[in-house]
PDB file of C-alpha atoms in Angstrom:
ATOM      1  CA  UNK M   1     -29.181 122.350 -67.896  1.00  0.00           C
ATOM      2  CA  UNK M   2     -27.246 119.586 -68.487  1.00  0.00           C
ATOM      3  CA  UNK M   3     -28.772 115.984 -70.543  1.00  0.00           C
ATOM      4  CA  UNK M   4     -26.927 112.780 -69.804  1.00  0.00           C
ATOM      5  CA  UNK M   5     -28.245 109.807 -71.516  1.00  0.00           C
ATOM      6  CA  UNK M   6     -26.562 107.447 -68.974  1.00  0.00           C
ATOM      7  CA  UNK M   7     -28.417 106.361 -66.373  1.00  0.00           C
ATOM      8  CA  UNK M   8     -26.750 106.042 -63.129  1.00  0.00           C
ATOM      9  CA  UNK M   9     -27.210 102.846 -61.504  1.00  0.00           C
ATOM     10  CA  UNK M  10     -29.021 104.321 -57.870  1.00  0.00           C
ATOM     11  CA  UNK M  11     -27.932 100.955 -55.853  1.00  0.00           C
ATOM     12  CA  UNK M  12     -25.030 101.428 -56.274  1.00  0.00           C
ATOM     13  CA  UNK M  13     -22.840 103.369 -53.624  1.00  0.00           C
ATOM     14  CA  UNK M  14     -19.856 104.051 -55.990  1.00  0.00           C
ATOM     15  CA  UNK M  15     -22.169 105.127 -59.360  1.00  0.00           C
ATOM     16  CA  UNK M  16     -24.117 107.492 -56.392  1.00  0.00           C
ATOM     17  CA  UNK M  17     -21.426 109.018 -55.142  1.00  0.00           C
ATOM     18  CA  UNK M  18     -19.673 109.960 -58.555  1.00  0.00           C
ATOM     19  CA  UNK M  19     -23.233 111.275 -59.673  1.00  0.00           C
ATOM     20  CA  UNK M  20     -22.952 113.298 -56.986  1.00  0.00           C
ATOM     21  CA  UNK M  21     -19.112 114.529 -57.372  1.00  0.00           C
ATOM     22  CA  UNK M  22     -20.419 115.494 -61.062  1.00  0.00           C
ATOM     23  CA  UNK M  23     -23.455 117.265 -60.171  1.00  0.00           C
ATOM     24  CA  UNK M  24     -21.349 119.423 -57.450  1.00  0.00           C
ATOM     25  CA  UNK M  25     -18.655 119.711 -60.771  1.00  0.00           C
ATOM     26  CA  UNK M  26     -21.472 121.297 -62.443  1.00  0.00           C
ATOM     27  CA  UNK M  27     -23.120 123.128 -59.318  1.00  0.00           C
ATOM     28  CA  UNK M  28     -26.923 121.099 -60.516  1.00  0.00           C
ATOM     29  CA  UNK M  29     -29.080 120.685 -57.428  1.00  0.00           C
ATOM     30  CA  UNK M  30     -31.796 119.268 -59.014  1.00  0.00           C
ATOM     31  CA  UNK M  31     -31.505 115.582 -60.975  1.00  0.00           C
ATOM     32  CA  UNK M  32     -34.542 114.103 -63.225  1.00  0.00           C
ATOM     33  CA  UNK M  33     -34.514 110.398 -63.353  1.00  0.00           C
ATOM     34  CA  UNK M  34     -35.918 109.062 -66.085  1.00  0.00           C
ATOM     35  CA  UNK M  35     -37.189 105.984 -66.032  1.00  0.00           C
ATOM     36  CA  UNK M  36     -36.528 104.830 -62.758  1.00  0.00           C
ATOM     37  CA  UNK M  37     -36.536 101.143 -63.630  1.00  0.00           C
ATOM     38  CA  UNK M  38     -33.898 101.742 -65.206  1.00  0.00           C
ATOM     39  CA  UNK M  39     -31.458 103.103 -62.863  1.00  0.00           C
ATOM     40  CA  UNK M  40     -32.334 100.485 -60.389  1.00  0.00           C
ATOM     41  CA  UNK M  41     -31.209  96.761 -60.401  1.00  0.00           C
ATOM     42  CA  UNK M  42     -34.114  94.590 -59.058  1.00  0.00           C
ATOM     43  CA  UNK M  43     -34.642  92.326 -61.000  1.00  0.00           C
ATOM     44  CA  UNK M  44     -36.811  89.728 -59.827  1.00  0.00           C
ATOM     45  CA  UNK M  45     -36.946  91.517 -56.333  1.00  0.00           C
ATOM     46  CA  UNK M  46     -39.242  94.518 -58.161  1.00  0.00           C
ATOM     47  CA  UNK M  47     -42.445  92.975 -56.044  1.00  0.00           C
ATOM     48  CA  UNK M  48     -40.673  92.796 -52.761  1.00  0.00           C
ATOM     49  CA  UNK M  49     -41.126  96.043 -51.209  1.00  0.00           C
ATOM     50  CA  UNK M  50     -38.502  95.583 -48.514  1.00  0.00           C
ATOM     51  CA  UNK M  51     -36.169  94.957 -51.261  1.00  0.00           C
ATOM     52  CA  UNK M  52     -37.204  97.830 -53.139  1.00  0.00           C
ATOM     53  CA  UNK M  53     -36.807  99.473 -50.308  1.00  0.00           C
ATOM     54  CA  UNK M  54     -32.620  98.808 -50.042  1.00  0.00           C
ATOM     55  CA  UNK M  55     -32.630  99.810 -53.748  1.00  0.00           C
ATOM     56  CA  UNK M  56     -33.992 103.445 -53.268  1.00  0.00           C
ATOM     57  CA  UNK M  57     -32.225 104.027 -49.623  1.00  0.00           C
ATOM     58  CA  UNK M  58     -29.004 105.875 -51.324  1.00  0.00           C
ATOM     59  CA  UNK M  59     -31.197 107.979 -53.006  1.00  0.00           C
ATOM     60  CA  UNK M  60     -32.298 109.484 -49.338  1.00  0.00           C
ATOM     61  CA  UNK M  61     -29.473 108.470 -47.723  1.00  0.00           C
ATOM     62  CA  UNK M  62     -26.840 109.777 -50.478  1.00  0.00           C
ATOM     63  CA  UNK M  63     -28.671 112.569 -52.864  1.00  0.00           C
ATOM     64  CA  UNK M  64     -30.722 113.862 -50.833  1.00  0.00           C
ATOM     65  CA  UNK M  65     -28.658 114.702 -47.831  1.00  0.00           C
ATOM     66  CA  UNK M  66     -26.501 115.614 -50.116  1.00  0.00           C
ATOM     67  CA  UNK M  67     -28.690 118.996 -50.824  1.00  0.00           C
ATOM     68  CA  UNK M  68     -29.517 117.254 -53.807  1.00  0.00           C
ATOM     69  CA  UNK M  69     -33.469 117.301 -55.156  1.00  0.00           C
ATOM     70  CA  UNK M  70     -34.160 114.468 -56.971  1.00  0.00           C
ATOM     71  CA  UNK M  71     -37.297 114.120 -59.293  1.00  0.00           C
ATOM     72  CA  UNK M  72     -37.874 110.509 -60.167  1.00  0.00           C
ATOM     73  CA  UNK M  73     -39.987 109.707 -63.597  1.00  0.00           C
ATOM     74  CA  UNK M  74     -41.369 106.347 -63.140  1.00  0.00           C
ATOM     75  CA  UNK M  75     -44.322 104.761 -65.041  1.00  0.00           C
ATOM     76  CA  UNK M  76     -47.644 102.781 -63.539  1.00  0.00           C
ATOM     77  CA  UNK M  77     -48.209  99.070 -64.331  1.00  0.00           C
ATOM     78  CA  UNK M  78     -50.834  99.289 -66.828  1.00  0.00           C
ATOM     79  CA  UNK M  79     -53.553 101.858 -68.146  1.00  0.00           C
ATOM     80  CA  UNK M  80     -56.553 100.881 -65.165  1.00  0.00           C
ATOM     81  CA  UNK M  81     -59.849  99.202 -65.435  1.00  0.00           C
ATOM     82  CA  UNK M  82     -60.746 101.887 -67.535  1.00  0.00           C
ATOM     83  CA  UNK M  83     -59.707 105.297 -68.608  1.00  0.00           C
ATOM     84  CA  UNK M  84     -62.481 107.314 -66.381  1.00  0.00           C
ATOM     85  CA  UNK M  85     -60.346 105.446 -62.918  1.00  0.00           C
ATOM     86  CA  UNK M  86     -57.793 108.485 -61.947  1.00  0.00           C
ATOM     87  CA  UNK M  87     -54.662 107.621 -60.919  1.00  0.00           C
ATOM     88  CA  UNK M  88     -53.763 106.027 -57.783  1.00  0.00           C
ATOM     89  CA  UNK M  89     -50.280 105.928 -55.816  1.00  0.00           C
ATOM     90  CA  UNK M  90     -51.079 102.445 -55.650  1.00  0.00           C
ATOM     91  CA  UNK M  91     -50.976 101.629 -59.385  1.00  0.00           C
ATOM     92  CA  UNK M  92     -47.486 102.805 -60.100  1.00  0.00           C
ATOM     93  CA  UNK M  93     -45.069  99.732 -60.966  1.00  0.00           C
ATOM     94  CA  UNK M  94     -42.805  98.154 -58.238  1.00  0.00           C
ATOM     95  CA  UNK M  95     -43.244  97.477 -54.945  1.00  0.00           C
ATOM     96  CA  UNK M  96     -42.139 100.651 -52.838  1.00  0.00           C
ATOM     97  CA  UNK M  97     -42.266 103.433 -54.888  1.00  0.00           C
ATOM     98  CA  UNK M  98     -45.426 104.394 -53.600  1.00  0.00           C
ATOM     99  CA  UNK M  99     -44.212 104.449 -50.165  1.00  0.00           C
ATOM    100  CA  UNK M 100     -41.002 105.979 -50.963  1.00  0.00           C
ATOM    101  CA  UNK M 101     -41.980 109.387 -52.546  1.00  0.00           C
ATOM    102  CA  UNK M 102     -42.936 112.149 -50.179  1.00  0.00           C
ATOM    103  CA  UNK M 103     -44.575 114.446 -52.715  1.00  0.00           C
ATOM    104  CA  UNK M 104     -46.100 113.182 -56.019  1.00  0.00           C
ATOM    105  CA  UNK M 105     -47.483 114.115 -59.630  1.00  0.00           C
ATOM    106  CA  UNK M 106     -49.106 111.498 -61.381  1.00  0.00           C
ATOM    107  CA  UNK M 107     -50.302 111.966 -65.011  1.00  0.00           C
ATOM    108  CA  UNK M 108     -52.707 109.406 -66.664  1.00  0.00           C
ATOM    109  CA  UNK M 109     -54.828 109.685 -69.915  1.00  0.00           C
ATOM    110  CA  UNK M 110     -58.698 109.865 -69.027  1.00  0.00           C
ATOM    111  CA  UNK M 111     -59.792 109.055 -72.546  1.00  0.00           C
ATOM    112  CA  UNK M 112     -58.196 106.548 -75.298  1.00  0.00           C
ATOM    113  CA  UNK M 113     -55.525 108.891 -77.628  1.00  0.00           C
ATOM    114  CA  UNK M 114     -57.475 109.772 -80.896  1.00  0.00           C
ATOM    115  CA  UNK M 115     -54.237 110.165 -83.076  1.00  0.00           C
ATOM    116  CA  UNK M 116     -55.858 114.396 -83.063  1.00  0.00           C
ATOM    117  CA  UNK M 117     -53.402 115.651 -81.307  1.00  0.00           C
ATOM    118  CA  UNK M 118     -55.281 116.494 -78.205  1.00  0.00           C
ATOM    119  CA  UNK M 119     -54.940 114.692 -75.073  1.00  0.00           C
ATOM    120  CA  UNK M 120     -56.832 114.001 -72.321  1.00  0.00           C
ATOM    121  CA  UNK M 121     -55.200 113.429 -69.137  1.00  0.00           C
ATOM    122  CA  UNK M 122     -55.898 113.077 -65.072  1.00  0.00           C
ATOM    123  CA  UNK M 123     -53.210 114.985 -63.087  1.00  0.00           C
ATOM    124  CA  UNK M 124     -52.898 114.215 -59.925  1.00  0.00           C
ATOM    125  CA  UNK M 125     -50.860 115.707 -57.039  1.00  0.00           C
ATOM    126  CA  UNK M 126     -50.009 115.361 -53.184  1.00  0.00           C
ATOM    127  CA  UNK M 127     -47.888 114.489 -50.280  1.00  0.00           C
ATOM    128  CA  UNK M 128     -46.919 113.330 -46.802  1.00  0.00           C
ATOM    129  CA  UNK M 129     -47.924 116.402 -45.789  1.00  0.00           C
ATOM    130  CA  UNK M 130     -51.875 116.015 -46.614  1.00  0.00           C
ATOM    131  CA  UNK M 131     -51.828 118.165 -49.875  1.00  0.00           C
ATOM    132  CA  UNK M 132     -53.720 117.051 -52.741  1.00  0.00           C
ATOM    133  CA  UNK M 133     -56.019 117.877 -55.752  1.00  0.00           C
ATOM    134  CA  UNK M 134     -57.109 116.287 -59.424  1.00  0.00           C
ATOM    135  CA  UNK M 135     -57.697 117.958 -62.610  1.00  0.00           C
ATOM    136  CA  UNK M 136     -58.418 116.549 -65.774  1.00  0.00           C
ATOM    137  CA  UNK M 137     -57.788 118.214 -69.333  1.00  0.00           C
ATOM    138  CA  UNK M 138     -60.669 118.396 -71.714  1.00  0.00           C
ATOM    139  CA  UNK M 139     -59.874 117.731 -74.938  1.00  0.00           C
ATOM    140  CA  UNK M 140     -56.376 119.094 -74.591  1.00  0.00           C
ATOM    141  CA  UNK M 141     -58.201 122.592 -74.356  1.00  0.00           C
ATOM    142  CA  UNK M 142     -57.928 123.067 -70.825  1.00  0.00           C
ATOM    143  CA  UNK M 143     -58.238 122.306 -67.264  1.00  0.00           C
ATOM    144  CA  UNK M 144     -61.800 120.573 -65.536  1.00  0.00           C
TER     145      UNK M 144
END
């Protein structure tokens, strides 16, 4: 395991391919992005999907065929009409993302945090190959 707390910049040919070089260095497969706004420059282009779509082609194009798995942590605009609405692809932030990720997780709380300690979330999974499920916690206790 190895932490970096700089953020590669992922339109960026030169920053990709010495992420790469150092990941080889270190024989890591697998990189965790986190947050992906942050590693990308789009500025005022993040509601343009085709230009979203230039900012996140080195990570297929580079990374990935590359042998390199890459796990991208990325956020969704706001909470939802309410807490009971599970999470949608469609809700994450930026134009693209959604249509860029072949398999997903998304995580959302279900009820308002209580400051107790527990949590209640919505998890959410799936893919371009037609998986897919949803589970909520109750009351941080378990799985519904």
């Amino acid at each position: 395991l190895h932490i970096s707390f700089t953020l590669p910049k992922l339109d960026d040919a030169a920053q990709v391919d010495d992420l790469i070089r150092d990941l080889r260095e270190k024989a890591i497969r697998i990189v965790v992005i986190d947050p992906l706004y942050r590693a990308l420059r789009c500025g005022d282009n993040a509601g343009n999907v085709y230009a979203m779509g230039e900012q996140l082609d080195l990570i297929s194009t580079k990374l990935i065929a590359n042998g390199i798995t890459v796990i991208l942590l990325h956020h969704f605009k706001k909470q939802g009409k309410t807490y009971e609405d599970e999470p949608q692809l469609e809700d994450l932030s930026q134009s693209g993302v959604s249509e860029f990720g072949r398999q997903f997780l998304l995580l959302k709380r279900r009820r308002q945090y209580m400051m107790d300690g527990k949590h209640d979330i919505w998890f959410s999974w799936g893919g371009s190959a037609g998986h897919q499920g949803l589970r909520g916690t109750d009351r941080g206790y378990g799985i519904t």
